[in-house]
Each structure stands twice: as C-alpha cells, then as structure tokens.
mmCIF file of C-alpha atoms in Angstrom:
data_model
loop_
_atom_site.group_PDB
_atom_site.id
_atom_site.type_symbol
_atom_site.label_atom_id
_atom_site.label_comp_id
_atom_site.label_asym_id
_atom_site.label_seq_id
_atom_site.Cartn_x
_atom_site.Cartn_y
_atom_site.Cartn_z
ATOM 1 C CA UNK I 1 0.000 0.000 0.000
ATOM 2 C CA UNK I 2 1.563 3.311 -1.017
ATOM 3 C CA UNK I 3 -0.470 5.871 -0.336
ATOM 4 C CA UNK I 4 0.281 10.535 -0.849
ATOM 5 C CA UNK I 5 4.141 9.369 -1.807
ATOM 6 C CA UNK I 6 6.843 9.376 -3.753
ATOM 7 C CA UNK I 7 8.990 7.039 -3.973
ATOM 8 C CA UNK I 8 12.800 6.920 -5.448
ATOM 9 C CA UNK I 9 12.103 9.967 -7.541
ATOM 10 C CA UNK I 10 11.701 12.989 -5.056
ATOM 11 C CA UNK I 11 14.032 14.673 -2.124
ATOM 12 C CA UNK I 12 13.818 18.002 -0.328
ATOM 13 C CA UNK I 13 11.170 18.980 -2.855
ATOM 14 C CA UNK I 14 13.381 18.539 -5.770
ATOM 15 C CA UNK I 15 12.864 16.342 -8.804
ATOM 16 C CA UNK I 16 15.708 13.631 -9.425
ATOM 17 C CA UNK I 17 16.101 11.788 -12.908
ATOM 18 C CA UNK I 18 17.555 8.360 -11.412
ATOM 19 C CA UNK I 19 14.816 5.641 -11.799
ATOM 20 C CA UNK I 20 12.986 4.504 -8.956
ATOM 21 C CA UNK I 21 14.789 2.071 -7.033
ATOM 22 C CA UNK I 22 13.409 1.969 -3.387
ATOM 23 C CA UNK I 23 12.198 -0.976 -2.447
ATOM 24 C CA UNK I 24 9.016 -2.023 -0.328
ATOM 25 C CA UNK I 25 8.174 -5.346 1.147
ATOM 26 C CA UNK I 26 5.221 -7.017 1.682
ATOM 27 C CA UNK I 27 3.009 -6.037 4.443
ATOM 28 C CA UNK I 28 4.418 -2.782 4.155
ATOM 29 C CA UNK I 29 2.583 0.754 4.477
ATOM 30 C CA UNK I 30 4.316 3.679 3.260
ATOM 31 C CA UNK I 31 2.317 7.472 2.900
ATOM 32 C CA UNK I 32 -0.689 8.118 4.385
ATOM 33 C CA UNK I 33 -4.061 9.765 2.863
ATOM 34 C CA UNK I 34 -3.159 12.943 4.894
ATOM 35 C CA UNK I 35 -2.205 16.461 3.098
ATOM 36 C CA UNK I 36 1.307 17.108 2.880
ATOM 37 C CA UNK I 37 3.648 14.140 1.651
ATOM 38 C CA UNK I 38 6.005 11.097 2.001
ATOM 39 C CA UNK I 39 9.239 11.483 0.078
ATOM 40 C CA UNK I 40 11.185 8.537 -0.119
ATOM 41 C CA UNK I 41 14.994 8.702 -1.396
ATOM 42 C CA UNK I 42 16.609 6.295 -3.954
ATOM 43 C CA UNK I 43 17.987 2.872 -3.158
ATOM 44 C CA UNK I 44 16.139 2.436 0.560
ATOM 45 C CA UNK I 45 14.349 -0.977 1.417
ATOM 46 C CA UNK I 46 11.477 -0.609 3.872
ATOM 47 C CA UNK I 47 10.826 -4.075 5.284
ATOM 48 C CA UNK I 48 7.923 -6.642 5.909
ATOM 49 C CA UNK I 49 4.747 -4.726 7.790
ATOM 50 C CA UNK I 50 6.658 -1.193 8.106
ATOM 51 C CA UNK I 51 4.870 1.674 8.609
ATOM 52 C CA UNK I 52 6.207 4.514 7.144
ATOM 53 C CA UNK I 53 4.909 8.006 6.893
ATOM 54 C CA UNK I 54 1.777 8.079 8.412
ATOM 55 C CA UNK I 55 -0.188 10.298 11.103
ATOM 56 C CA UNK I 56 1.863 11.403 14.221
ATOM 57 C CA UNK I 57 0.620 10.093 17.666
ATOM 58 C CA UNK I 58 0.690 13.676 19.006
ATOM 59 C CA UNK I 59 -3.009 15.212 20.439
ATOM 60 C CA UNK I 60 -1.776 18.762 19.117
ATOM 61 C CA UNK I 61 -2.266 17.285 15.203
ATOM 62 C CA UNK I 62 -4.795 18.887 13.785
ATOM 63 C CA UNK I 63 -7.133 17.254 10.994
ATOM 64 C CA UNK I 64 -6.108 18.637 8.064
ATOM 65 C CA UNK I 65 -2.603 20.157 8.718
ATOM 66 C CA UNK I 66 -0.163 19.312 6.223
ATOM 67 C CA UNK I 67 2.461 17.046 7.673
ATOM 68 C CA UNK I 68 5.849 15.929 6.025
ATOM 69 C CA UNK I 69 8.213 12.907 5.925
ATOM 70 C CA UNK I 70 11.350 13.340 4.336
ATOM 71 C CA UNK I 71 13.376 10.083 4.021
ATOM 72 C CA UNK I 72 17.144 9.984 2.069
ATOM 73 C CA UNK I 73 19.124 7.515 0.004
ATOM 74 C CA UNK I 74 20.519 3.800 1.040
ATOM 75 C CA UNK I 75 18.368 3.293 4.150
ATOM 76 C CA UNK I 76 17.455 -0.088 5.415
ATOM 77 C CA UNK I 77 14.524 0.301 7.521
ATOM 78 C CA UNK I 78 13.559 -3.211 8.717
ATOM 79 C CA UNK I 79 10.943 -5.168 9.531
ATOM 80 C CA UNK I 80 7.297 -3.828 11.850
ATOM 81 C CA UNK I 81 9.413 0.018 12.315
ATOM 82 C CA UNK I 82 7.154 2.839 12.450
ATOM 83 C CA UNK I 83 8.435 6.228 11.367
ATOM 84 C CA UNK I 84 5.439 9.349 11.652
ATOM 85 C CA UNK I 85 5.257 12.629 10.175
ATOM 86 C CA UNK I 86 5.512 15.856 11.637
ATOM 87 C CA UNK I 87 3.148 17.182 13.380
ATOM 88 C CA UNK I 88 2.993 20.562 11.698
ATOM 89 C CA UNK I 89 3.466 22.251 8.220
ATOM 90 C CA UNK I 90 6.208 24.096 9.487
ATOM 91 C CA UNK I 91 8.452 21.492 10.277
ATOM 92 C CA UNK I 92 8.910 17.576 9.010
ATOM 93 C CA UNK I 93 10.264 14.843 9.913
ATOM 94 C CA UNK I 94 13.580 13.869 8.483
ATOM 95 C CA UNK I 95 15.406 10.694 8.056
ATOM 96 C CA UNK I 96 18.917 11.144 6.235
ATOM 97 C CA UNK I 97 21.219 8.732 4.461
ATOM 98 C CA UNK I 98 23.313 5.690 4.769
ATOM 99 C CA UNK I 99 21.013 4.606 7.909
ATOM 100 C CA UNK I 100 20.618 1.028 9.360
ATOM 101 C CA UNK I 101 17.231 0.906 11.244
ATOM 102 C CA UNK I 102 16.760 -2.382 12.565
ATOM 103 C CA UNK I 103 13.267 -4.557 13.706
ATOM 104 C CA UNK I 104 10.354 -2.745 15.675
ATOM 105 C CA UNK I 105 12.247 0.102 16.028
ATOM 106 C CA UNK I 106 10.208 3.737 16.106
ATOM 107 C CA UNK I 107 10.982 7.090 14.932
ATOM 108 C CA UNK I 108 8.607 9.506 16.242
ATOM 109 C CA UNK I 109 7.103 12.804 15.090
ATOM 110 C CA UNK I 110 9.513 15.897 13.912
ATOM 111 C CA UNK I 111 12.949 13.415 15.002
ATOM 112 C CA UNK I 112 16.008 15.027 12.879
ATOM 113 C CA UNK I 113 18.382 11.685 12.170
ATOM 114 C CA UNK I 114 21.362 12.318 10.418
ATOM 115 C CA UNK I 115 23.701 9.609 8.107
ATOM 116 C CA UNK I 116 25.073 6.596 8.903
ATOM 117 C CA UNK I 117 23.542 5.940 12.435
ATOM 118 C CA UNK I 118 22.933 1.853 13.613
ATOM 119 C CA UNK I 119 19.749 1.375 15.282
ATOM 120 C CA UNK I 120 19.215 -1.919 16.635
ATOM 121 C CA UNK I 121 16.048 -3.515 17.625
ATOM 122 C CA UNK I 122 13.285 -1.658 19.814
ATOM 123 C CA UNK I 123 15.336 1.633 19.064
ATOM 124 C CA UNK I 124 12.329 3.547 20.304
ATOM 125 C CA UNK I 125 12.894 8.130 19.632
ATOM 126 C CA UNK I 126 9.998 9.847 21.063
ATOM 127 C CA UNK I 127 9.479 13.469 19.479
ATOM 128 C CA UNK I 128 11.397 16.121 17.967
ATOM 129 C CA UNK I 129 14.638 14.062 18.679
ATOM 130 C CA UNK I 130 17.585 14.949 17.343
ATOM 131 C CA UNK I 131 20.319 12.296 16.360
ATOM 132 C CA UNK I 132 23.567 13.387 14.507
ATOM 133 C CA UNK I 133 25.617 10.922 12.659
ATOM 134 C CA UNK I 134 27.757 7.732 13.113
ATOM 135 C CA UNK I 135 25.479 7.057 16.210
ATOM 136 C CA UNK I 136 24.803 3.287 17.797
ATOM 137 C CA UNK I 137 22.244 2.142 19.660
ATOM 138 C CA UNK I 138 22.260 -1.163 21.068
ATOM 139 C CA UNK I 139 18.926 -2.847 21.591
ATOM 140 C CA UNK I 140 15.600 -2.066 23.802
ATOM 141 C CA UNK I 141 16.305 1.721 24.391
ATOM 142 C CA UNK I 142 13.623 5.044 24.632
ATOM 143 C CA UNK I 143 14.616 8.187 24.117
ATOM 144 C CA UNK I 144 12.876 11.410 25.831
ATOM 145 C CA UNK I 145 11.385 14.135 23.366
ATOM 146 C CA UNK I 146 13.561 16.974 22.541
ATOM 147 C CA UNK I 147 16.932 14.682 23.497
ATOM 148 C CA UNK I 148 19.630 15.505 21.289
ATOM 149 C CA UNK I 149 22.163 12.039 20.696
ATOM 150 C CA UNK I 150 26.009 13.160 19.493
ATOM 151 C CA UNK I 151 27.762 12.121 16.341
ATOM 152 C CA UNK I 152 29.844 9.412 17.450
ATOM 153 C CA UNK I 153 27.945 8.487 20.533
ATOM 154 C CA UNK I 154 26.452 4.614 21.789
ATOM 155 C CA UNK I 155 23.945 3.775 23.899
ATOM 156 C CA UNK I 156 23.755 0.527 25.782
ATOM 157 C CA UNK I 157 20.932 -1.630 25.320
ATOM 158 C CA UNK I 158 18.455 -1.184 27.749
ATOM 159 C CA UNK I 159 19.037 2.469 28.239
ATOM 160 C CA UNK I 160 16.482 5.268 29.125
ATOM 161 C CA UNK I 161 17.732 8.428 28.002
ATOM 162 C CA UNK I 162 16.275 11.390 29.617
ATOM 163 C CA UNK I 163 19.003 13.898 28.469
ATOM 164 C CA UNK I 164 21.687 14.839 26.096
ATOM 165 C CA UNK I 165 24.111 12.518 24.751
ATOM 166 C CA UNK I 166 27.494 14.585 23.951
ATOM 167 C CA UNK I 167 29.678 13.777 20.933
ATOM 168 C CA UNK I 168 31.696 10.985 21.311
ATOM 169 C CA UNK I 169 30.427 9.495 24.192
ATOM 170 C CA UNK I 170 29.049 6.309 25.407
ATOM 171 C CA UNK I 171 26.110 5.843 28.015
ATOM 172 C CA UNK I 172 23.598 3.624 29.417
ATOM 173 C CA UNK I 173 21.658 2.941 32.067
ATOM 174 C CA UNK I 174 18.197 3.678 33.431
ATOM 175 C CA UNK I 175 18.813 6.712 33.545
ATOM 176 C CA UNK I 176 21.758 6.795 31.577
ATOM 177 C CA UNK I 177 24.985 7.705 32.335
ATOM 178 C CA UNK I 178 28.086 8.954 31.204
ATOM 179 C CA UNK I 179 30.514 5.767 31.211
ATOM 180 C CA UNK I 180 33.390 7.319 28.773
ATOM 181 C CA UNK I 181 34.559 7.859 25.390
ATOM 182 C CA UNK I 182 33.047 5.482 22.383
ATOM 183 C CA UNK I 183 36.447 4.256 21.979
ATOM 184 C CA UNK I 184 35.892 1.278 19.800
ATOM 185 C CA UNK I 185 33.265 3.628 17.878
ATOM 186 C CA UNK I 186 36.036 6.222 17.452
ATOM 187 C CA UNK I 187 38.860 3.672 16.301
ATOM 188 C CA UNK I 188 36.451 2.385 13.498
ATOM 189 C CA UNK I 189 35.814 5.369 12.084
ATOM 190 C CA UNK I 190 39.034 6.605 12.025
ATOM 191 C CA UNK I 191 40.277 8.773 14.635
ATOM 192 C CA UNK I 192 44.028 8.443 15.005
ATOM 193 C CA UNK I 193 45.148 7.675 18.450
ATOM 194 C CA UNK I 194 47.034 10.732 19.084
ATOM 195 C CA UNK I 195 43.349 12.320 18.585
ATOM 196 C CA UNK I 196 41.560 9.751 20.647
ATOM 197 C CA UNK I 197 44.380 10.590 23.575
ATOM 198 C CA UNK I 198 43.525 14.017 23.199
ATOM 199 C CA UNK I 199 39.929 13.416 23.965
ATOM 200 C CA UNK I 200 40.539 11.115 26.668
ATOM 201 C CA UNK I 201 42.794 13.678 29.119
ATOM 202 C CA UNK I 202 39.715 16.043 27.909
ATOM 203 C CA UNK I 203 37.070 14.090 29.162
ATOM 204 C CA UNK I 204 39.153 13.557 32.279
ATOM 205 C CA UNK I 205 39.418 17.444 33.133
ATOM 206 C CA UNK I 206 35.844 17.928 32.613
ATOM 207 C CA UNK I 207 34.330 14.795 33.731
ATOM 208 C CA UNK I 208 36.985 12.972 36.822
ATOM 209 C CA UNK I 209 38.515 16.461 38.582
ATOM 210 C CA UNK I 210 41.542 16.085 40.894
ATOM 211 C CA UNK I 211 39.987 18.539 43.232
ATOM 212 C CA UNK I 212 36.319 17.214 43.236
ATOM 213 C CA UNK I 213 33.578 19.745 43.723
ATOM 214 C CA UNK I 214 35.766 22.664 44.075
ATOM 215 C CA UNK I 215 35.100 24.177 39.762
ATOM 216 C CA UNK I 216 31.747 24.324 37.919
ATOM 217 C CA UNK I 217 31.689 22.383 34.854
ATOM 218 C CA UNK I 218 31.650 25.643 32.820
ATOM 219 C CA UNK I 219 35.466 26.227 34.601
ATOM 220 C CA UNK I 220 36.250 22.703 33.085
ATOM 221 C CA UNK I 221 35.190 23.258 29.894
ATOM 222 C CA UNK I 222 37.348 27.179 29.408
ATOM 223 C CA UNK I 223 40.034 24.862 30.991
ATOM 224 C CA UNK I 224 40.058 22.380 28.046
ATOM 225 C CA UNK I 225 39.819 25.177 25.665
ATOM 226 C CA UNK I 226 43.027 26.837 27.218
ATOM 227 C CA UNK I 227 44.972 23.444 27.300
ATOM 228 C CA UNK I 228 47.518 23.940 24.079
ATOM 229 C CA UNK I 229 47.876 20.299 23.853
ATOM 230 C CA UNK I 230 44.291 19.338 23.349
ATOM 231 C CA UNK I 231 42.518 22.318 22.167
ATOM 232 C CA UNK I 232 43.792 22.226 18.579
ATOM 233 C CA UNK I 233 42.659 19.165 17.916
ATOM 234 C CA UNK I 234 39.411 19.598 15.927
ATOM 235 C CA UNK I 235 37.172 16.695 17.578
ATOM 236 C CA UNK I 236 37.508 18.066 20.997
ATOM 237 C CA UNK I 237 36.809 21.635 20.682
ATOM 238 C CA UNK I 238 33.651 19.549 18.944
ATOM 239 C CA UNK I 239 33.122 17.976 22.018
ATOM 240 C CA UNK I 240 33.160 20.798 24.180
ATOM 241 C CA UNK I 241 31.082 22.514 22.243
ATOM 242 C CA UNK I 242 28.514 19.886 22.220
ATOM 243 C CA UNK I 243 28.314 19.943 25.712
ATOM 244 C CA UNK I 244 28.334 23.478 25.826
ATOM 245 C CA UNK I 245 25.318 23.534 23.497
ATOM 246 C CA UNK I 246 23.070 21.288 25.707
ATOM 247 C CA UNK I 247 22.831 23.331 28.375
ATOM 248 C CA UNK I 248 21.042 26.346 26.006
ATOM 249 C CA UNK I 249 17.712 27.591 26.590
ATOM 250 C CA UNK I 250 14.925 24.655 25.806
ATOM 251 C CA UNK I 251 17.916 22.097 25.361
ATOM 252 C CA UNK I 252 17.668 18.949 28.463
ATOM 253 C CA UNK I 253 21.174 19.145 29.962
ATOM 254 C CA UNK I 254 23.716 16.435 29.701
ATOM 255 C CA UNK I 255 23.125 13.075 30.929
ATOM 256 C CA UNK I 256 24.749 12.774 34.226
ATOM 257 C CA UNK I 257 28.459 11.250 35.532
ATOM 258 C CA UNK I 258 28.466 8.946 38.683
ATOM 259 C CA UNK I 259 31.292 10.510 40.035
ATOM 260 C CA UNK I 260 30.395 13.626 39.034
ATOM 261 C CA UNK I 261 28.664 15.507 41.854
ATOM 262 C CA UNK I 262 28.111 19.214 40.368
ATOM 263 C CA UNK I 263 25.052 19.258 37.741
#
C-alpha cells in the first residue's frame, strides 16, 4: 500500500532523474491519505509490515494540517518500524542517508536523524529528537522528546535516556549515564590515536577532577579550551562545544556522571 508518496524519484522537494529504485516489502505501508507528503529517497528498502509516513501520535495534530516525511538515500529500515510525520506544516520529519534501522524500532514525530547511524532492535525516539551521525544504539532503548544524541555516541541496550548525549560518548543505564569515550566507535571510524588521547585527558578534566567539587563544569570546559595540547585538535573543541550547546535555553542538559557531583 503506497499511499500521498513518492517514492525513489523525489528529495527536499526537488525532482531527481535516477529511476525509482526503493524498495518495499510485503506487508508494508508507506504514505498516508493525509495532506502534505512522504518522500522517499533512492535505493532504501522498507521491510515486511513497516509503517512509514503516516499520522503522528501527538493530540496537538490537527485534521487537516499538512504534515511531512522526508526520508534519504541507502536506508534499510527493517521489519514492523514505524516512522510518523511531523506534526505541523512548518516542520517535518527527516530521516537522512546511509542509515541502518533495525526490527520494531520507532521514529517519532519531527525526530532530525542524520547519516550513517545503527539502530538496533526496539530503538524507540519519542518526538522532535535529534540524532547526529555515526550514532549506535544497542537494543531495547527510549529516548525522551527533545533529546539531542552526538555524532559518534552509543547507547547501551536497555538504556532510558532522559538527556543529552554529547559527541563521542558512550552511556547507558536507566537513567543513563556517562561511562566514557566510544572508543571502539572512534577507532572504526578513524580517529588516530594521538586524537583519541587528546579526547581522553579532555574528558578527564571535565568529567573525573583532581579537586572534586571545588570548579563548575563551565570552569572545566574554558580549561580544556586553554589546554595547548588538546585544544587544537578539531574533535575536541567539537566535544566541548557539544556539551556546551546542551545546556542552552529549551535544550535537556547532559546526561549525568556517577562521580560527578556538580550538575
């Protein structure tokens, strides 16, 4: 059933000339008969009884808004996922490229997911969540609306995330924590070791203090900037800047560091 969609021959409102080569497997429902639209990328298989691109679960939808889906290239969304629209005209619902979404997962209304991100089973994003790219989730974890998960970043199965993941980092937990860097994560995608050893003695200033309680975490962050050995390297002033941007008006904080008693 395909129903107010294009497939394989539309993205970000723009006509492409390649032929239409998604894919769609039985028992699968893709578009809804809503106004606004579905737009499915080239080269993406949506898997036995999907759902893909239908109304949002939100009470503030109102019957006959427009709502949007916008779905790239090279996405494997698997078997029973469910991926809304948005719930208004004015924004949509975005899934990018190069994306691995695995069995019953669920991508809620207005969620922003970037390339390349592993979702494994009962992946489950509530609303208007944000994920970068080169993100892994491990099985059986819920994200809070408005959470924003780092590039980078893993999540242990089982995980409930009720705040920001930062770049690089890996968490889990109910509710998660900060447990380190994503070190395997990093290695595999690249990051030399001289980098990943800069980001470790970062996350140690601002996350495991010598002198515990005695600087805000603001103090620890201008401290990494100021560090001549660590700041030039590109992926921590990244990181430091993720963290910084978490704690901006309407953003949910960091999620939080056993040993780390200031919040």
């Amino acid at each position: 059933m395909v129903v107010n969609c294009t497939l394989g021959a539309m993205s970000w409102g723009r006509l492409k000339l390649e032929t239409v080569v998604s894919f769609k497997r039985s028992g699968a429902i893709v578009g809804a008969d809503l106004p606004g639209r579905t737009v499915i990328g080239n080269y993406n298989v949506i898997g036995h009884h999907a759902v893909v691109g239908v109304k949002c679960q939100d009470l503030k939808y109102k019957q006959g808004d427009e709502c949007f889906l916008h779905v790239g290239d090279h996405n494997d969304i698997r078997e029973y996922c469910s991926i809304h629209r948005s719930v208004k005209s004015s924004d949509r619902t975005v899934i990018g490229d190069n994306n691995l979404i695995m069995g019953s997962c669920h991508i809620a209304h207005d969620c922003k997911i970037g390339n390349k991100n592993i979702f494994a089973n009962n992946t489950l994003l509530a609303g208007h969540v944000v994920v970068e790219d080169y993100a892994h989730t491990a099985g059986a974890i819920v994200v809070h609306q408005f959470c924003h998960i780092g590039a980078h970043s893993f999540i242990g199965g089982g995980s409930v995330i009720t705040q920001d993941v930062p770049k690089f980092m890996m968490v889990s937990g109910d509710r998660a924590e900060l447990r380190g860097l994503n070190l395997e994560g990093l290695r595999r995608h690249g990051f030399s070791d001289i980098e990943i050893r800069g980001m470790r003695k970062a996350y140690q200033k601002i996350f495991m203090p010598n002198e515990v309680n005695s600087r805000s975490l603001d103090d620890r962050l201008a401290e990494v900037e100021k560090d001549i050995e660590i700041s030039h390297f590109p992926a921590v002033t990244s990181m430091v800047q993720s963290i910084r941007e978490s704690f901006q008006q309407k953003r949910r904080g960091i999620c939080k560091f056993r040993n780390w008693a200031a919040s």
